[in-house]
Coordinates of C-alpha atoms and ligand atoms in Angstrom, one line a residue:
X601 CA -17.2 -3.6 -15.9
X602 CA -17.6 -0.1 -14.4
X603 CA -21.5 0.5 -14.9
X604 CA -22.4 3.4 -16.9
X605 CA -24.1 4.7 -13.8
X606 CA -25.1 3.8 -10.4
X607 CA -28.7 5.2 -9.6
X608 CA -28.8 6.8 -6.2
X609 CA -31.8 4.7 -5.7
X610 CA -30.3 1.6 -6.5
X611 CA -27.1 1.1 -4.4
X612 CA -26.1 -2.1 -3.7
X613 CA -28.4 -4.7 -2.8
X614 CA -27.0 -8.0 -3.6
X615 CA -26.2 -9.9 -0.8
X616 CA -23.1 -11.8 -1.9
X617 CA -20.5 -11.7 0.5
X618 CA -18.3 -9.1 -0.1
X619 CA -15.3 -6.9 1.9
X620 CA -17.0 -3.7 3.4
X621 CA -13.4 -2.6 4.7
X622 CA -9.8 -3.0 3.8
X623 CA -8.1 -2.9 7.3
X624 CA -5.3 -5.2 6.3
X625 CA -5.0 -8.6 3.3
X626 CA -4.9 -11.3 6.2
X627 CA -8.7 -12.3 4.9
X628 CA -8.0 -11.3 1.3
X629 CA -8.1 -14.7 -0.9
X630 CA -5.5 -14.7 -4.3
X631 CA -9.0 -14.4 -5.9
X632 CA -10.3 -11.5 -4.1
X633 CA -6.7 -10.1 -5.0
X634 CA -6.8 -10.7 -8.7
X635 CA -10.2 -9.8 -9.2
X636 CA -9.1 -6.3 -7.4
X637 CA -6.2 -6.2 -10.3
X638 CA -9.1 -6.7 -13.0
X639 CA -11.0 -3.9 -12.2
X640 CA -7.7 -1.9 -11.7
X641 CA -6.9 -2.9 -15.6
X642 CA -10.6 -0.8 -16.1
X643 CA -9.9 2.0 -14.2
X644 CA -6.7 2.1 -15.7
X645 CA -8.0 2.4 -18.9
X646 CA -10.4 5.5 -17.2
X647 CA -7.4 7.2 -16.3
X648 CA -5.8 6.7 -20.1
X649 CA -9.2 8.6 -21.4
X650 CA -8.9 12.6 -22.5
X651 CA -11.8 13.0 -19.6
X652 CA -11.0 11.0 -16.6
X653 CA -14.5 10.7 -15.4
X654 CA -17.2 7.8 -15.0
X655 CA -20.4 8.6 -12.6
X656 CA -19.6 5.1 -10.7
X657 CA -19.8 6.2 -7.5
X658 CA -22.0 9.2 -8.2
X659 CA -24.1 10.0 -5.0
X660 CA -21.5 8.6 -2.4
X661 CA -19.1 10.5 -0.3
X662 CA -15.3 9.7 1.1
X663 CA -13.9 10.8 4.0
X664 CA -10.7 10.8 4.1
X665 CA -9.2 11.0 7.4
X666 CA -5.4 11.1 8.1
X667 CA -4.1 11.3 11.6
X668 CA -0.3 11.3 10.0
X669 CA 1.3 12.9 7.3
X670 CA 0.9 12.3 3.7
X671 CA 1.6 13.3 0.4
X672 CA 1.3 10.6 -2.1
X673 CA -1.6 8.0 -0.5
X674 CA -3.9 10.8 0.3
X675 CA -3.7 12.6 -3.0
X676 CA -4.2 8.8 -5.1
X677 CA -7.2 8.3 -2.6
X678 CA -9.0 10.9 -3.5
X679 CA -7.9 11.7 -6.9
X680 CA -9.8 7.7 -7.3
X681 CA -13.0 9.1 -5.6
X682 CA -13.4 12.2 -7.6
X683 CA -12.5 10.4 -11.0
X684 CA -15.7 8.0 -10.1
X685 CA -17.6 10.9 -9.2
X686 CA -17.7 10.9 -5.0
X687 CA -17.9 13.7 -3.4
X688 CA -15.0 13.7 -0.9
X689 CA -14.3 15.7 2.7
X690 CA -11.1 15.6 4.2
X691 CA -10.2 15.8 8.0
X692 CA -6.3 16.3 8.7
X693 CA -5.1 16.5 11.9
X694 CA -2.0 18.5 12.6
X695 CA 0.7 17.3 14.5
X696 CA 0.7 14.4 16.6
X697 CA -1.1 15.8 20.2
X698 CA -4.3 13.5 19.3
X699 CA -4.1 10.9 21.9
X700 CA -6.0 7.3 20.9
X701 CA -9.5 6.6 22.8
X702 CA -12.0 9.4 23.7
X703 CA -10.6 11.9 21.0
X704 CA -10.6 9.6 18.5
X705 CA -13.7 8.5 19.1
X706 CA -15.2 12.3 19.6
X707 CA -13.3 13.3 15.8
X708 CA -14.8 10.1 14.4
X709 CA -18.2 11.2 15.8
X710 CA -18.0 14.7 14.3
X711 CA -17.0 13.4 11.2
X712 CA -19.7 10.8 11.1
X713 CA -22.2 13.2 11.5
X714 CA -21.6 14.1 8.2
X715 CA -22.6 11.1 6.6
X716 CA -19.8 9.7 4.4
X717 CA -19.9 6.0 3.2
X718 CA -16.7 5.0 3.6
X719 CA -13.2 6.3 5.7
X720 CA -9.6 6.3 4.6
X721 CA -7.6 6.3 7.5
X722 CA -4.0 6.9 8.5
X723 CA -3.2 6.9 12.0
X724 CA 0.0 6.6 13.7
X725 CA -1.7 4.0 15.9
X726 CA -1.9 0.2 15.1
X727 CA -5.0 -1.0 15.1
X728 CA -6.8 2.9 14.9
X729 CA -8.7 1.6 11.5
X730 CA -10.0 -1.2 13.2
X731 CA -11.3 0.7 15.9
X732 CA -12.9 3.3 13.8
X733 CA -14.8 0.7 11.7
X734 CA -16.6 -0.4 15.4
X735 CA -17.7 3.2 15.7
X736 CA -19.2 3.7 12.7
X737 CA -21.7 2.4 9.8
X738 CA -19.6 3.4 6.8
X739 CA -17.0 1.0 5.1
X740 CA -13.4 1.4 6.3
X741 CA -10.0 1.4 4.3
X742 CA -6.6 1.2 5.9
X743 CA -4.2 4.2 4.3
X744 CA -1.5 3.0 6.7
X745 CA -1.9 2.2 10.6
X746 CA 1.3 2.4 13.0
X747 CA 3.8 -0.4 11.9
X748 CA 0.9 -3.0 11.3
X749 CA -0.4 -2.7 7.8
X750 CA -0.5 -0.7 4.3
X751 CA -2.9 -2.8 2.3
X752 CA -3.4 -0.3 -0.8
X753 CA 0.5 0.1 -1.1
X754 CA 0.7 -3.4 -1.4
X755 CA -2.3 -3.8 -3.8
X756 CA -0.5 -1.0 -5.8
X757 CA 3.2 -2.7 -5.6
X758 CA 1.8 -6.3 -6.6
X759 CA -0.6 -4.8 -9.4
X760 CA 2.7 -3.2 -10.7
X761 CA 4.6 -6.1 -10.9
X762 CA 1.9 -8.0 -12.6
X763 CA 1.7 -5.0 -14.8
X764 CA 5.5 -5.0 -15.7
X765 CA 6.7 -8.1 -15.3
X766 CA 4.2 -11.5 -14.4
X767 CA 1.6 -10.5 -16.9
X768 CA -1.1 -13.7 -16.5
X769 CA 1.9 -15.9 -16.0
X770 CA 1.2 -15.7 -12.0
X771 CA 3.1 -14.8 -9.3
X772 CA 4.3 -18.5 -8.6
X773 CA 8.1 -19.0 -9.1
X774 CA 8.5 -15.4 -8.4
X775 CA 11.0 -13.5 -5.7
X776 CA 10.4 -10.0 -3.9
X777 CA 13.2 -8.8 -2.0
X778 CA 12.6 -6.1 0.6
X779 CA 15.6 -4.5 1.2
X780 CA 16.0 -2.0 4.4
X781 CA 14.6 -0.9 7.4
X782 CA 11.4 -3.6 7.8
X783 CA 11.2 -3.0 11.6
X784 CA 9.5 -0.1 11.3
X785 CA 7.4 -0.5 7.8
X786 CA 3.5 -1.4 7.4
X787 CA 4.4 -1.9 3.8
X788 CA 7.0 -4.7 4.1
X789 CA 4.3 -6.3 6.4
X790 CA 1.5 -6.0 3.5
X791 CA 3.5 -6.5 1.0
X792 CA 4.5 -10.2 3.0
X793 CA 1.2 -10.8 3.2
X794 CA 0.2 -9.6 -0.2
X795 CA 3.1 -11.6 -2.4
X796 CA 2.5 -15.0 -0.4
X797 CA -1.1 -15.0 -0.5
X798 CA -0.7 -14.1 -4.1
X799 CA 2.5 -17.0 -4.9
X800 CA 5.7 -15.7 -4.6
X801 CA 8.1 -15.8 -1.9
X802 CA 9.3 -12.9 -0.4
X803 CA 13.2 -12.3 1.5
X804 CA 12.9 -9.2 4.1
X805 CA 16.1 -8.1 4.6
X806 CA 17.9 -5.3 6.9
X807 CA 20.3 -5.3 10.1
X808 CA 19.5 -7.0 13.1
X809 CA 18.1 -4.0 14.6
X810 CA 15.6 -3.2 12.0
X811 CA 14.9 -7.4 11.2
X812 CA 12.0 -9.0 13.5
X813 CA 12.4 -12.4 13.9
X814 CA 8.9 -12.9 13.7
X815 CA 8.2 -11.9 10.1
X816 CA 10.0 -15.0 9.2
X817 CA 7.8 -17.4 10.8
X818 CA 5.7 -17.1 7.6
X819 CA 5.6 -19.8 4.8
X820 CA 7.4 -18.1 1.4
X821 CA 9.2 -15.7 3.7
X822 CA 12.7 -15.8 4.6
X823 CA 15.3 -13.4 6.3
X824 CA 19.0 -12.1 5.8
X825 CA 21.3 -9.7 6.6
X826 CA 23.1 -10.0 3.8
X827 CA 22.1 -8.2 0.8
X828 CA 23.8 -10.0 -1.6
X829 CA 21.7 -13.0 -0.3
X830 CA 18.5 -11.1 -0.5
X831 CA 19.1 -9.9 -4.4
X832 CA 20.1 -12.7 -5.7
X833 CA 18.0 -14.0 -8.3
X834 CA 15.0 -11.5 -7.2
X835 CA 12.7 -10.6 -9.7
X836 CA 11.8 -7.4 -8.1
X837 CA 13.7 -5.6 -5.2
X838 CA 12.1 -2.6 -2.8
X839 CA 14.1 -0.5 -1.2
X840 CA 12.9 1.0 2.6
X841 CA 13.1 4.1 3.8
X842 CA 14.6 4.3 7.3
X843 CA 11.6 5.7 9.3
X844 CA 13.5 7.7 12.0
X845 CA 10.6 9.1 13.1
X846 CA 8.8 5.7 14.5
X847 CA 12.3 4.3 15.6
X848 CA 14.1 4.4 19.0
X849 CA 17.6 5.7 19.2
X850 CA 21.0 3.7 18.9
X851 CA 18.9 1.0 16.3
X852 CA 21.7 2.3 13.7
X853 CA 25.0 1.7 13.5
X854 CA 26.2 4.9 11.5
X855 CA 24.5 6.4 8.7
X856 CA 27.9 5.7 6.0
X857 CA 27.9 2.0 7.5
X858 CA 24.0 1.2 6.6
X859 CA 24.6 2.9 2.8
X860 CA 27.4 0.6 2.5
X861 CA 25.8 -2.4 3.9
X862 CA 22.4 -2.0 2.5
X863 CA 22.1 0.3 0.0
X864 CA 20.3 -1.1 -3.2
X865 CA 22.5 -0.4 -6.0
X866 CA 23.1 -0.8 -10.0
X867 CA 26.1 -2.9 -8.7
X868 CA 24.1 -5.1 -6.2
X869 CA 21.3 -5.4 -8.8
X870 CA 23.8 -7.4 -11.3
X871 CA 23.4 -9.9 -9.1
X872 CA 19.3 -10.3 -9.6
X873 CA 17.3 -11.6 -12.3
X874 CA 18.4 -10.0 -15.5
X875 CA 14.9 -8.8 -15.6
X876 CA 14.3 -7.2 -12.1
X877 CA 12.4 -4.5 -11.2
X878 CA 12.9 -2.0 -9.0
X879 CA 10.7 -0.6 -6.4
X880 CA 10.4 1.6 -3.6
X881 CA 7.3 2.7 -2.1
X882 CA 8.5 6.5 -1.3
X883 CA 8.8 8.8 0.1
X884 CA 12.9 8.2 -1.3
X885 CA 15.7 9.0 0.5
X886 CA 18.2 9.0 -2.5
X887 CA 21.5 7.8 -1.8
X888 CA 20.4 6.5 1.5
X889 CA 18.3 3.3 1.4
X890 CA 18.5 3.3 -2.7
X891 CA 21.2 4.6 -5.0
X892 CA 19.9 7.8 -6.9
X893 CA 21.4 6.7 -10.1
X894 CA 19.4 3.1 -9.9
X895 CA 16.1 5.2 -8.9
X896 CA 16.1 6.7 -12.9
X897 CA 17.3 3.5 -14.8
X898 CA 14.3 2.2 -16.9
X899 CA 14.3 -1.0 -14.9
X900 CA 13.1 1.2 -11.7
X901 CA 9.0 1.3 -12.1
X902 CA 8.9 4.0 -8.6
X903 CA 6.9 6.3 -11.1
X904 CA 4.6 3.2 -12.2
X905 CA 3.9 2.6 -8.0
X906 CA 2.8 6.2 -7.9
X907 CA 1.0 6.8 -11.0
X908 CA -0.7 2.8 -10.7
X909 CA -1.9 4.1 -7.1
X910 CA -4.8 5.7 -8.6
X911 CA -6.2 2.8 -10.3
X912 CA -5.8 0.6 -7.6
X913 CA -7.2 2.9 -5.0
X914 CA -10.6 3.2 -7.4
X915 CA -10.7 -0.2 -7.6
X916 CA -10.5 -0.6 -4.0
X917 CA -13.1 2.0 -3.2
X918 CA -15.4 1.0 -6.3
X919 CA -14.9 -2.5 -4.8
X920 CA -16.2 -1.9 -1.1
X921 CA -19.1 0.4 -2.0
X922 CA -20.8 -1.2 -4.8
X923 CA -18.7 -4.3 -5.0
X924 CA -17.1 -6.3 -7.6
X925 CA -19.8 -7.2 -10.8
Ligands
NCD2334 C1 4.9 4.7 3.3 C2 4.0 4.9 4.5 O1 3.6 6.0 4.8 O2 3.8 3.8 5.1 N1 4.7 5.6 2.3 C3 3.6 5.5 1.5 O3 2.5 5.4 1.9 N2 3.8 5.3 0.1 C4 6.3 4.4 3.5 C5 7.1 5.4 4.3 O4 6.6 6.3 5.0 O5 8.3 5.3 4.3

């Protein structure tokens, strides 16, 4: 339950051991997870309300720090402080001429100054969360770091599954494909993490180029470079954007050649579970990674991802600063 209000006098004081950041799932238990998805189901129902306001997290402030661009994760993340009543500041830096080490650590510093209780950070860099959560007192959540991890995109893509499709029958017996380039992508690495901690197994596919060996060394995860072999029987496929911008030339063969060898379309997704979902994390490229047409059938839940990442992200921050009840 979301308590009516949280005196400024009383913050937390249990001592329970509890996550003060989200820098990636690795240490996140299935229970951890579906105790998240709980009081994601309440702040759901905060969002269905005419005013989309509880005093939850009245007193605390968010900083929300993004090193790299976004649209969708920074909006959710702060849309999810303000509906729990957090005050929020925002540091954006443009472009990419911010090295790692001393400026990092000189922003952070400036920033810290200013007393917020917990960071959302995106950062081109792997491993930049981590860092910042040595350098500073206030709780730390991961909005996307390098190639490494994506851990509220994950939250957001497994809570939307459970939402449309597992219900409380589990995530046990249950198939993610992740269909394109995985290479490059935090989310096909939290999502790995996310769906096998959580049950189900997960098949990562894409061409060679865009394919690490390494993901597959993980129980409940196997690869393919075929698609067919990938949506077979899935109970949910995602579809990857191919992120040019963190890949080294010549990893494609030819733009026409990928579409027809990996794009996820109504035709390939005859041959999943009669049932399957679609997903895709955005930002889209239609008729590129996914067909356009399969993006607007009703089995495709890309709105749902979007619209359940405000939930999720409350839960997250409501979570880490006051912790679960
Ligand atoms: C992703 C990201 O930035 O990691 N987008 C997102 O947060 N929903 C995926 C991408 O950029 O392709």
């Amino acid at each position: 339950m979301i308590p009516g209000s949280t005196p400024i006098d009383q913050r937390p004081t249990d001592t329970t051991p509890r996550h003060r950041h989200l820098l990636d799932l690795s240490d996140w238990s299935r229970e951890a997870m579906l105790a998240l998805f709980d009081t994601t189901d309440v702040m759901a129902q905060v969002m269905q309300r005419t005013i989309k306001k509880v005093p939850a997290l009245q007193g605390f402030t968010v900083g929300t720090l993004f090193f790299e661009d976004s649209t969708r994760t920074r909006l959710s993340f702060e849309r999810a402080a303000r509906a729990q009543s957090a005050d929020v500041i925002s540091f954006a830096a443009g472009g990419t001429s911010l090295s790692k080490g001393e400026s990092l650590k000189d922003t952070l510093r400036t920033i810290d100054a200013m007393q917020a209780d917990l960071y959302v950070v995106r950062h081109p860099a792997s491993g930049a969360p981590l860092q910042i959560s040595r350098w500073t007192e206030a709780s730390v959540v991961n909005a996307g770091d390098g190639r490494r991890a994506h851990p509220t995109q994950a939250l957001l893509d497994a809570y939307t599954f459970r939402e449309r499709y597992t219900g409380d029958a589990g995530f046990e017996g249950k198939r993610l494909a992740i269909v394109g380039d995985v290479a490059h992508s935090r989310v096909a690495r939290s999502n790995v993490t996310a769906w096998t901690t959580l049950g189900a197994e997960v098949v990562l596919c894409g061409p060679r180029t865009l394919l690490p060996d390494e993901l597959g060394e993980r129980p409940g995860v196997t690869l393919t470079h075929r698609i067919e072999e990938a949506v077979e029987g899935a109970h949910a496929v995602m579809a990857l954007r191919l992120q040019r911008e963190r890949m080294a030339s010549g990893l494609l063969p030819s733009l026409p050649e990928y579409r027809q060898r990996y794009q996820v379309t109504r035709a390939r997704m005859q041959l999943a579970h009669p049932d399957a979902l679609v997903m895709h994390p955005g930002p889209m490229n239609r008729d590129v990674e996914i067909e356009g047409a399969l993006a607007d059938e009703p089995r495709s839940v890309i709105e749902a991802q979007v619209a359940n990442g405000v939930p999720v992200r409350m839960a997250v921050l409501y979570t880490l600063l006051v912790g679960s009840r």
